[in-house]
mmCIF file with all atom_site columns, C-alpha atoms in Angstrom:
data_model
loop_
_atom_site.group_PDB
_atom_site.id
_atom_site.type_symbol
_atom_site.label_atom_id
_atom_site.label_alt_id
_atom_site.label_comp_id
_atom_site.label_asym_id
_atom_site.label_entity_id
_atom_site.label_seq_id
_atom_site.pdbx_PDB_ins_code
_atom_site.Cartn_x
_atom_site.Cartn_y
_atom_site.Cartn_z
_atom_site.occupancy
_atom_site.B_iso_or_equiv
_atom_site.pdbx_formal_charge
_atom_site.auth_seq_id
_atom_site.auth_comp_id
_atom_site.auth_asym_id
_atom_site.auth_atom_id
_atom_site.pdbx_PDB_model_num
ATOM 1   C CA . UNK A 1 1   ? 116.290 144.187 136.014 1.00 79.00 ? 18  UNK A CA 1
ATOM 2   C CA . UNK A 1 2   ? 112.616 144.083 138.304 1.00 86.00 ? 19  UNK A CA 1
ATOM 3   C CA . UNK A 1 3   ? 112.326 141.484 141.403 1.00 81.00 ? 20  UNK A CA 1
ATOM 4   C CA . UNK A 1 4   ? 109.908 139.650 142.032 1.00 88.00 ? 21  UNK A CA 1
ATOM 5   C CA . UNK A 1 5   ? 107.691 140.273 145.509 1.00 89.00 ? 22  UNK A CA 1
ATOM 6   C CA . UNK A 1 6   ? 107.627 136.464 145.874 1.00 90.00 ? 23  UNK A CA 1
ATOM 7   C CA . UNK A 1 7   ? 111.211 136.390 145.717 1.00 87.00 ? 24  UNK A CA 1
ATOM 8   C CA . UNK A 1 8   ? 112.302 138.987 147.568 1.00 83.00 ? 25  UNK A CA 1
ATOM 9   C CA . UNK A 1 9   ? 110.056 138.281 150.584 1.00 89.00 ? 26  UNK A CA 1
ATOM 10  C CA . UNK A 1 10  ? 112.992 134.996 151.077 1.00 91.00 ? 27  UNK A CA 1
ATOM 11  C CA . UNK A 1 11  ? 115.576 136.707 150.220 1.00 89.00 ? 28  UNK A CA 1
ATOM 12  C CA . UNK A 1 12  ? 117.674 139.151 151.846 1.00 85.00 ? 29  UNK A CA 1
ATOM 13  C CA . UNK A 1 13  ? 118.860 141.737 149.769 1.00 77.00 ? 30  UNK A CA 1
ATOM 14  C CA . UNK A 1 14  ? 123.006 142.708 150.673 1.00 85.00 ? 31  UNK A CA 1
ATOM 15  C CA . UNK A 1 15  ? 124.586 145.346 149.266 1.00 86.00 ? 32  UNK A CA 1
ATOM 16  C CA . UNK A 1 16  ? 128.364 146.104 149.889 1.00 91.00 ? 33  UNK A CA 1
ATOM 17  C CA . UNK A 1 17  ? 130.618 148.819 148.917 1.00 93.00 ? 34  UNK A CA 1
ATOM 18  C CA . UNK A 1 18  ? 133.876 149.748 148.582 1.00 94.00 ? 35  UNK A CA 1
ATOM 19  C CA . UNK A 1 19  ? 135.890 150.966 150.921 1.00 96.00 ? 36  UNK A CA 1
ATOM 20  C CA . UNK A 1 20  ? 136.956 154.299 150.539 1.00 96.00 ? 37  UNK A CA 1
ATOM 21  C CA . UNK A 1 21  ? 140.508 156.367 150.522 1.00 96.00 ? 38  UNK A CA 1
ATOM 22  C CA . UNK A 1 22  ? 141.109 156.750 153.394 1.00 96.00 ? 39  UNK A CA 1
ATOM 23  C CA . UNK A 1 23  ? 139.951 152.499 154.464 1.00 97.00 ? 40  UNK A CA 1
ATOM 24  C CA . UNK A 1 24  ? 142.196 152.184 151.745 1.00 97.00 ? 41  UNK A CA 1
ATOM 25  C CA . UNK A 1 25  ? 145.301 153.201 152.866 1.00 96.00 ? 42  UNK A CA 1
ATOM 26  C CA . UNK A 1 26  ? 144.612 151.788 156.404 1.00 96.00 ? 43  UNK A CA 1
ATOM 27  C CA . UNK A 1 27  ? 143.666 148.272 155.194 1.00 96.00 ? 44  UNK A CA 1
ATOM 28  C CA . UNK A 1 28  ? 146.541 148.114 153.232 1.00 96.00 ? 45  UNK A CA 1
ATOM 29  C CA . UNK A 1 29  ? 148.908 150.102 155.450 1.00 95.00 ? 46  UNK A CA 1
ATOM 30  C CA . UNK A 1 30  ? 148.848 146.561 157.655 1.00 94.00 ? 47  UNK A CA 1
ATOM 31  C CA . UNK A 1 31  ? 149.763 144.524 154.620 1.00 93.00 ? 48  UNK A CA 1
ATOM 32  C CA . UNK A 1 32  ? 152.841 146.889 153.868 1.00 93.00 ? 49  UNK A CA 1
ATOM 33  C CA . UNK A 1 33  ? 153.872 147.168 157.501 1.00 92.00 ? 50  UNK A CA 1
ATOM 34  C CA . UNK A 1 34  ? 153.658 143.423 157.293 1.00 90.00 ? 51  UNK A CA 1
ATOM 35  C CA . UNK A 1 35  ? 156.184 143.177 154.289 1.00 87.00 ? 52  UNK A CA 1
ATOM 36  C CA . UNK A 1 36  ? 158.475 146.000 155.543 1.00 89.00 ? 53  UNK A CA 1
ATOM 37  C CA . UNK A 1 37  ? 159.025 143.643 159.471 1.00 87.00 ? 54  UNK A CA 1
ATOM 38  C CA . UNK A 1 38  ? 160.082 140.739 157.635 1.00 83.00 ? 55  UNK A CA 1
ATOM 39  C CA . UNK A 1 39  ? 163.722 140.236 157.006 1.00 83.00 ? 56  UNK A CA 1
ATOM 40  C CA . UNK A 1 40  ? 165.410 141.632 155.208 1.00 80.00 ? 57  UNK A CA 1
ATOM 41  C CA . UNK A 1 41  ? 163.459 144.653 155.015 1.00 81.00 ? 58  UNK A CA 1
ATOM 42  C CA . UNK A 1 42  ? 163.199 144.900 159.195 1.00 82.00 ? 59  UNK A CA 1
ATOM 43  C CA . UNK A 1 43  ? 166.853 145.663 158.136 1.00 82.00 ? 60  UNK A CA 1
ATOM 44  C CA . UNK A 1 44  ? 167.613 148.021 155.954 1.00 79.00 ? 61  UNK A CA 1
ATOM 45  C CA . UNK A 1 45  ? 168.319 151.373 156.644 1.00 78.00 ? 62  UNK A CA 1
ATOM 46  C CA . UNK A 1 46  ? 165.159 153.814 154.931 1.00 78.00 ? 63  UNK A CA 1
ATOM 47  C CA . UNK A 1 47  ? 162.799 150.951 154.804 1.00 78.00 ? 64  UNK A CA 1
ATOM 48  C CA . UNK A 1 48  ? 163.340 149.639 157.841 1.00 78.00 ? 65  UNK A CA 1
ATOM 49  C CA . UNK A 1 49  ? 160.736 151.657 159.892 1.00 81.00 ? 66  UNK A CA 1
ATOM 50  C CA . UNK A 1 50  ? 156.897 150.397 160.456 1.00 79.00 ? 67  UNK A CA 1
ATOM 51  C CA . UNK A 1 51  ? 155.723 154.601 160.071 1.00 82.00 ? 68  UNK A CA 1
ATOM 52  C CA . UNK A 1 52  ? 156.994 153.757 156.151 1.00 88.00 ? 69  UNK A CA 1
ATOM 53  C CA . UNK A 1 53  ? 154.145 151.545 155.891 1.00 90.00 ? 70  UNK A CA 1
ATOM 54  C CA . UNK A 1 54  ? 152.135 154.576 155.704 1.00 92.00 ? 71  UNK A CA 1
ATOM 55  C CA . UNK A 1 55  ? 153.144 156.568 153.667 1.00 93.00 ? 72  UNK A CA 1
ATOM 56  C CA . UNK A 1 56  ? 154.018 153.261 151.138 1.00 93.00 ? 73  UNK A CA 1
ATOM 57  C CA . UNK A 1 57  ? 150.515 153.276 151.748 1.00 95.00 ? 74  UNK A CA 1
ATOM 58  C CA . UNK A 1 58  ? 148.811 156.155 150.722 1.00 96.00 ? 75  UNK A CA 1
ATOM 59  C CA . UNK A 1 59  ? 151.280 156.244 147.314 1.00 95.00 ? 76  UNK A CA 1
ATOM 60  C CA . UNK A 1 60  ? 149.906 152.518 146.692 1.00 96.00 ? 77  UNK A CA 1
ATOM 61  C CA . UNK A 1 61  ? 146.291 154.155 147.233 1.00 97.00 ? 78  UNK A CA 1
ATOM 62  C CA . UNK A 1 62  ? 146.958 157.441 144.740 1.00 97.00 ? 79  UNK A CA 1
ATOM 63  C CA . UNK A 1 63  ? 148.311 155.548 142.203 1.00 96.00 ? 80  UNK A CA 1
ATOM 64  C CA . UNK A 1 64  ? 144.988 152.844 142.403 1.00 96.00 ? 81  UNK A CA 1
ATOM 65  C CA . UNK A 1 65  ? 142.687 155.766 142.471 1.00 96.00 ? 82  UNK A CA 1
ATOM 66  C CA . UNK A 1 66  ? 144.192 157.057 139.624 1.00 96.00 ? 83  UNK A CA 1
ATOM 67  C CA . UNK A 1 67  ? 144.248 154.669 137.173 1.00 94.00 ? 84  UNK A CA 1
ATOM 68  C CA . UNK A 1 68  ? 140.395 154.312 138.232 1.00 93.00 ? 85  UNK A CA 1
ATOM 69  C CA . UNK A 1 69  ? 140.064 157.342 137.491 1.00 93.00 ? 86  UNK A CA 1
ATOM 70  C CA . UNK A 1 70  ? 141.532 157.809 134.345 1.00 92.00 ? 87  UNK A CA 1
ATOM 71  C CA . UNK A 1 71  ? 140.403 154.627 132.465 1.00 91.00 ? 88  UNK A CA 1
ATOM 72  C CA . UNK A 1 72  ? 137.126 153.691 133.308 1.00 87.00 ? 89  UNK A CA 1
ATOM 73  C CA . UNK A 1 73  ? 134.872 150.726 131.521 1.00 87.00 ? 90  UNK A CA 1
ATOM 74  C CA . UNK A 1 74  ? 133.405 153.880 129.947 1.00 89.00 ? 91  UNK A CA 1
ATOM 75  C CA . UNK A 1 75  ? 136.094 153.849 127.463 1.00 85.00 ? 92  UNK A CA 1
ATOM 76  C CA . UNK A 1 76  ? 137.162 149.775 127.800 1.00 87.00 ? 93  UNK A CA 1
ATOM 77  C CA . UNK A 1 77  ? 134.915 147.265 129.008 1.00 87.00 ? 94  UNK A CA 1
ATOM 78  C CA . UNK A 1 78  ? 137.464 145.796 130.792 1.00 89.00 ? 95  UNK A CA 1
ATOM 79  C CA . UNK A 1 79  ? 139.044 148.702 132.645 1.00 91.00 ? 96  UNK A CA 1
ATOM 80  C CA . UNK A 1 80  ? 137.620 147.762 135.663 1.00 91.00 ? 97  UNK A CA 1
ATOM 81  C CA . UNK A 1 81  ? 139.578 147.860 138.583 1.00 93.00 ? 98  UNK A CA 1
ATOM 82  C CA . UNK A 1 82  ? 138.721 147.130 142.431 1.00 94.00 ? 99  UNK A CA 1
ATOM 83  C CA . UNK A 1 83  ? 140.533 147.061 145.937 1.00 96.00 ? 100 UNK A CA 1
ATOM 84  C CA . UNK A 1 84  ? 141.885 142.827 144.389 1.00 95.00 ? 101 UNK A CA 1
ATOM 85  C CA . UNK A 1 85  ? 144.529 144.519 142.036 1.00 95.00 ? 102 UNK A CA 1
ATOM 86  C CA . UNK A 1 86  ? 145.935 146.902 145.514 1.00 95.00 ? 103 UNK A CA 1
ATOM 87  C CA . UNK A 1 87  ? 145.631 143.267 147.592 1.00 95.00 ? 104 UNK A CA 1
ATOM 88  C CA . UNK A 1 88  ? 147.204 141.468 144.432 1.00 95.00 ? 105 UNK A CA 1
ATOM 89  C CA . UNK A 1 89  ? 149.760 144.409 143.901 1.00 95.00 ? 106 UNK A CA 1
ATOM 90  C CA . UNK A 1 90  ? 150.888 143.721 147.724 1.00 94.00 ? 107 UNK A CA 1
ATOM 91  C CA . UNK A 1 91  ? 151.492 139.928 147.407 1.00 93.00 ? 108 UNK A CA 1
ATOM 92  C CA . UNK A 1 92  ? 153.153 139.887 144.381 1.00 92.00 ? 109 UNK A CA 1
ATOM 93  C CA . UNK A 1 93  ? 155.996 142.132 146.428 1.00 89.00 ? 110 UNK A CA 1
ATOM 94  C CA . UNK A 1 94  ? 156.156 139.592 148.713 1.00 87.00 ? 111 UNK A CA 1
ATOM 95  C CA . UNK A 1 95  ? 157.466 137.239 146.442 1.00 89.00 ? 112 UNK A CA 1
ATOM 96  C CA . UNK A 1 96  ? 160.303 138.849 145.711 1.00 87.00 ? 113 UNK A CA 1
ATOM 97  C CA . UNK A 1 97  ? 163.930 138.570 147.075 1.00 86.00 ? 114 UNK A CA 1
ATOM 98  C CA . UNK A 1 98  ? 164.188 141.904 148.644 1.00 83.00 ? 115 UNK A CA 1
ATOM 99  C CA . UNK A 1 99  ? 167.756 141.294 149.758 1.00 82.00 ? 116 UNK A CA 1
ATOM 100 C CA . UNK A 1 100 ? 168.929 141.635 145.302 1.00 85.00 ? 117 UNK A CA 1
ATOM 101 C CA . UNK A 1 101 ? 166.107 144.183 144.899 1.00 86.00 ? 118 UNK A CA 1
ATOM 102 C CA . UNK A 1 102 ? 164.834 147.936 145.800 1.00 89.00 ? 119 UNK A CA 1
ATOM 103 C CA . UNK A 1 103 ? 161.559 148.259 146.885 1.00 88.00 ? 120 UNK A CA 1
ATOM 104 C CA . UNK A 1 104 ? 160.357 150.626 144.780 1.00 91.00 ? 121 UNK A CA 1
ATOM 105 C CA . UNK A 1 105 ? 161.731 149.280 141.507 1.00 94.00 ? 122 UNK A CA 1
ATOM 106 C CA . UNK A 1 106 ? 159.634 146.133 142.736 1.00 93.00 ? 123 UNK A CA 1
ATOM 107 C CA . UNK A 1 107 ? 156.750 148.708 143.720 1.00 94.00 ? 124 UNK A CA 1
ATOM 108 C CA . UNK A 1 108 ? 156.988 150.140 139.519 1.00 95.00 ? 125 UNK A CA 1
ATOM 109 C CA . UNK A 1 109 ? 156.912 146.981 138.071 1.00 96.00 ? 126 UNK A CA 1
ATOM 110 C CA . UNK A 1 110 ? 154.419 145.018 139.787 1.00 95.00 ? 127 UNK A CA 1
ATOM 111 C CA . UNK A 1 111 ? 152.340 147.959 139.529 1.00 95.00 ? 128 UNK A CA 1
ATOM 112 C CA . UNK A 1 112 ? 152.947 148.637 136.097 1.00 94.00 ? 129 UNK A CA 1
ATOM 113 C CA . UNK A 1 113 ? 152.122 144.663 135.628 1.00 94.00 ? 130 UNK A CA 1
ATOM 114 C CA . UNK A 1 114 ? 148.922 145.471 137.222 1.00 94.00 ? 131 UNK A CA 1
ATOM 115 C CA . UNK A 1 115 ? 148.061 148.307 135.533 1.00 92.00 ? 132 UNK A CA 1
ATOM 116 C CA . UNK A 1 116 ? 149.262 148.748 131.905 1.00 89.00 ? 133 UNK A CA 1
ATOM 117 C CA . UNK A 1 117 ? 149.109 144.880 131.520 1.00 88.00 ? 134 UNK A CA 1
ATOM 118 C CA . UNK A 1 118 ? 145.481 145.365 130.952 1.00 87.00 ? 135 UNK A CA 1
ATOM 119 C CA . UNK A 1 119 ? 145.329 149.028 128.779 1.00 87.00 ? 136 UNK A CA 1
ATOM 120 C CA . UNK A 1 120 ? 144.577 148.379 125.090 1.00 85.00 ? 137 UNK A CA 1
ATOM 121 C CA . UNK A 1 121 ? 146.706 150.595 122.977 1.00 72.00 ? 138 UNK A CA 1
ATOM 122 C CA . UNK A 1 122 ? 144.557 152.414 119.377 1.00 55.00 ? 139 UNK A CA 1
ATOM 123 C CA . UNK A 1 123 ? 147.001 150.733 117.269 1.00 35.00 ? 140 UNK A CA 1
#
């Protein structure tokens, strides 16, 4: 919609885009590093190293990018995927007792809940 000049003269118009893939990986590497460095994962033989945070974040971002590319607004109006889904995904991982759950199982379950629950079947 066109904006009236009188309105734009008294307001500031700011447009901020979403982070690109590299920036998302950096952001979510920090989130995952916080998850991994907390007990009990800090003692885990495989996931206890913070260096794995980057690998996990790359995986999360890759899944997000693929879902965002495959399911778009042109298909269904509610197929709007933003970095908020990634944030929810990582935050939800922090709700689990990792002593009794495997990290990869929890990651896949939460990813499924966040993304596939929003998809519509044709049935």
